[in-house]
Amino acid sequence: EAGVAQSPRYKIIEKRQSVAFWCNPISGHATLYWYQQILGQGPKLLIQFQNNGVVDDSQLPKDRFSAERLKGVDSTLKIQPAKLEDSAVYLCASSLVASGRGSYEQYFGPGTRLTVT
Amino acid sequence: KNQVEQSPQSLIILEGKNCTLQCNYTVSPFSNLRWYKQDTGRGPVSLTIMTFSENTKSNGRYTATLDADTKQSSLHITASQLSDSASYICVVTRMDSSYKLIFGSGTRLLVRP
């Protein structure tokens, strides 16, 4: 079974530029998550999708971050304009249903390491 | 406040030794607790998931315990190997409308030969 795919794996941009990340979840997984992981910290949820609808985006900085999952499969996360503090690893994860329910597993992709200079 | 605290922040042990990582949480209402292993440059991988009624669960050389009364969990690693060098993250699910996962900051383990 293929895992969660993310691209690119690494990205270096200058502040005020824009950047986009792509995620393809495990086939059949209805729930998709984007996390931000700053070095030395645990992942922080940015947005959670259930199919193509947003379940939770309470911690997404909506003035600069946006995300979509138009067909309920793959997803993109965009930052525009980027700030120095956006330097982090952006992790995508998926689960069959909302993984907090019961013991459903949440599977993570390898992440995209973003450096903003 | 819903928080997950892990200790120690980092740990160095010799290959073959055992170690125990700690997790304290204040998340309420509680749904389940997970331990993840995150290798450098990779996404987290689930080791164990425990619900309220489970107080121990094993996965090979990894054994997790849960005391729901004191809101504490531990992850015990037996006979450590070099490949155990990683960050170990404790995650607690809050039983709200979105079943939000609340992550600890992790313990960075280094196993030396």
Tab-separated table of N, CA and C in Angstrom, chain A residues 9 35 37 40-43 45 48 55-56 58-59 91 98-106 108-110, chain B residues 31-32 34 36 38 41-46 49 51 54 89 93 97-101 103-106 108:
chain	number	residue	atom	x	y	z
A	9	ARG	N	10.256	17.961	-1.318
A	9	ARG	CA	10.789	17.559	-0.022
A	9	ARG	C	11.494	18.720	0.661
A	35	TYR	N	0.075	19.735	9.066
A	35	TYR	CA	0.700	20.133	10.322
A	35	TYR	C	1.928	20.992	10.019
A	37	GLN	N	5.590	21.734	11.818
A	37	GLN	CA	6.476	21.284	12.884
A	37	GLN	C	7.734	22.138	12.884
A	40	GLY	N	12.412	21.065	16.974
A	40	GLY	CA	12.421	20.839	18.413
A	40	GLY	C	11.049	20.807	19.056
A	41	GLN	N	10.005	20.938	18.245
A	41	GLN	CA	8.647	20.928	18.776
A	41	GLN	C	7.838	19.806	18.144
A	42	GLY	N	6.697	19.514	18.747
A	42	GLY	CA	5.774	18.561	18.148
A	42	GLY	C	4.975	19.222	17.043
A	43	PRO	N	4.358	18.433	16.187
A	43	PRO	CA	3.544	19.000	15.105
A	43	PRO	C	2.366	19.801	15.651
A	45	LEU	N	-1.367	21.258	14.418
A	45	LEU	CA	-2.367	21.141	13.362
A	45	LEU	C	-2.675	22.506	12.766
A	48	GLN	N	-7.651	20.569	9.053
A	48	GLN	CA	-8.137	19.198	8.902
A	48	GLN	C	-9.302	19.193	7.936
A	55	VAL	N	-12.848	20.715	8.531
A	55	VAL	CA	-13.358	20.366	9.854
A	55	VAL	C	-12.803	21.311	10.914
A	56	ASP	N	-11.511	21.643	10.788
A	56	ASP	CA	-10.857	22.479	11.797
A	56	ASP	C	-9.743	23.267	11.129
A	58	SER	N	-8.737	26.244	12.921
A	58	SER	CA	-8.646	27.271	13.959
A	58	SER	C	-7.224	27.788	14.165
A	59	GLN	N	-6.208	27.006	13.806
A	59	GLN	CA	-4.830	27.445	14.013
A	59	GLN	C	-4.137	27.792	12.692
A	91	LEU	N	4.020	18.847	7.464
A	91	LEU	CA	3.649	17.444	7.384
A	91	LEU	C	2.201	17.301	6.939
A	98	ALA	N	-11.765	10.408	10.781
A	98	ALA	CA	-11.097	11.267	11.757
A	98	ALA	C	-10.412	10.389	12.778
A	99	SER	N	-9.067	10.418	12.809
A	99	SER	CA	-8.324	9.404	13.551
A	99	SER	C	-8.454	9.535	15.048
A	100	GLY	N	-8.971	10.649	15.551
A	100	GLY	CA	-9.194	10.729	16.982
A	100	GLY	C	-10.317	9.819	17.437
A	101	ARG	N	-11.214	9.499	16.514
A	101	ARG	CA	-12.323	8.611	16.859
A	101	ARG	C	-11.787	7.192	17.008
A	102	GLY	N	-12.003	6.603	18.170
A	102	GLY	CA	-11.519	5.249	18.375
A	102	GLY	C	-10.018	5.189	18.200
A	103	SER	N	-9.552	4.202	17.505
A	103	SER	CA	-8.112	3.984	17.372
A	103	SER	C	-7.669	4.022	15.922
A	104	TYR	N	-8.346	4.804	15.097
A	104	TYR	CA	-7.942	4.861	13.702
A	104	TYR	C	-6.557	5.466	13.589
A	105	GLU	N	-5.725	4.821	12.780
A	105	GLU	CA	-4.364	5.289	12.587
A	105	GLU	C	-4.330	6.549	11.742
A	106	GLN	N	-3.351	7.391	12.053
A	106	GLN	CA	-3.064	8.569	11.249
A	106	GLN	C	-1.683	8.342	10.641
A	108	PHE	N	1.502	9.593	8.363
A	108	PHE	CA	2.173	10.830	7.987
A	108	PHE	C	3.029	10.648	6.733
A	109	GLY	N	3.108	11.716	5.951
A	109	GLY	CA	4.054	11.768	4.854
A	109	GLY	C	5.432	12.167	5.361
A	110	PRO	N	6.428	12.238	4.471
A	110	PRO	CA	7.795	12.553	4.883
A	110	PRO	C	7.999	14.025	5.220
B	31	SER	N	-9.824	10.898	24.985
B	31	SER	CA	-10.270	9.841	24.078
B	31	SER	C	-9.236	8.716	24.010
B	32	ASN	N	-8.022	9.040	23.621
B	32	ASN	CA	-6.970	8.023	23.574
B	32	ASN	C	-5.600	8.675	23.629
B	34	ARG	N	-1.511	8.180	22.213
B	34	ARG	CA	-0.645	7.515	21.230
B	34	ARG	C	0.810	7.884	21.482
B	36	TYR	N	4.293	8.078	19.168
B	36	TYR	CA	4.847	8.051	17.818
B	36	TYR	C	6.375	8.072	17.891
B	38	GLN	N	9.574	9.352	15.567
B	38	GLN	CA	9.886	10.174	14.401
B	38	GLN	C	11.390	10.158	14.155
B	41	GLY	N	14.158	13.653	9.656
B	41	GLY	CA	13.815	13.853	8.258
B	41	GLY	C	12.619	13.042	7.772
B	42	ARG	N	11.902	12.440	8.695
B	42	ARG	CA	10.732	11.631	8.316
B	42	ARG	C	9.518	12.038	9.130
B	43	GLY	N	8.350	11.588	8.664
B	43	GLY	CA	7.140	11.827	9.417
B	43	GLY	C	7.005	10.857	10.579
B	44	PRO	N	6.198	11.196	11.580
B	44	PRO	CA	5.993	10.296	12.730
B	44	PRO	C	5.328	8.986	12.307
B	45	VAL	N	5.690	7.920	13.011
B	45	VAL	CA	5.106	6.602	12.780
B	45	VAL	C	4.527	6.108	14.097
B	46	SER	N	3.298	5.628	14.052
B	46	SER	CA	2.618	5.209	15.276
B	46	SER	C	3.257	3.959	15.879
B	49	ILE	N	-1.400	2.779	20.478
B	49	ILE	CA	-2.588	3.591	20.766
B	49	ILE	C	-3.300	2.940	21.945
B	51	THR	N	-6.663	3.337	24.672
B	51	THR	CA	-7.889	4.006	25.081
B	51	THR	C	-7.962	4.048	26.604
B	54	GLU	N	-7.417	0.808	28.661
B	54	GLU	CA	-6.187	0.034	28.509
B	54	GLU	C	-5.090	0.654	29.344
B	89	ILE	N	7.168	10.976	20.399
B	89	ILE	CA	6.151	11.992	20.636
B	89	ILE	C	4.905	11.364	21.249
B	93	THR	N	-5.649	12.516	22.330
B	93	THR	CA	-6.823	12.956	21.579
B	93	THR	C	-7.873	13.490	22.539
B	97	SER	N	-15.636	17.835	19.077
B	97	SER	CA	-16.344	17.613	17.810
B	97	SER	C	-15.415	17.171	16.685
B	98	SER	N	-14.148	17.582	16.748
B	98	SER	CA	-13.205	17.206	15.686
B	98	SER	C	-12.193	16.161	16.154
B	99	TYR	N	-12.302	15.712	17.400
B	99	TYR	CA	-11.350	14.742	17.958
B	99	TYR	C	-9.914	15.200	17.684
B	100	LYS	N	-9.585	16.366	18.200
B	100	LYS	CA	-8.289	16.969	17.934
B	100	LYS	C	-7.166	16.219	18.634
B	101	LEU	N	-6.070	15.999	17.903
B	101	LEU	CA	-4.866	15.389	18.471
B	101	LEU	C	-3.983	16.498	19.026
B	103	PHE	N	-0.318	17.283	20.531
B	103	PHE	CA	1.016	16.697	20.500
B	103	PHE	C	1.894	17.269	21.604
B	104	GLY	N	2.708	16.396	22.201
B	104	GLY	CA	3.796	16.858	23.049
B	104	GLY	C	4.967	17.290	22.189
B	105	SER	N	5.996	17.846	22.823
B	105	SER	CA	7.169	18.332	22.085
B	105	SER	C	8.173	17.228	21.787
B	106	GLY	N	7.975	16.077	22.402
B	106	GLY	CA	8.839	14.954	22.088
B	106	GLY	C	10.046	14.821	22.998
B	108	ARG	N	13.958	13.477	22.579
B	108	ARG	CA	14.957	13.072	21.583
B	108	ARG	C	15.895	12.065	22.215
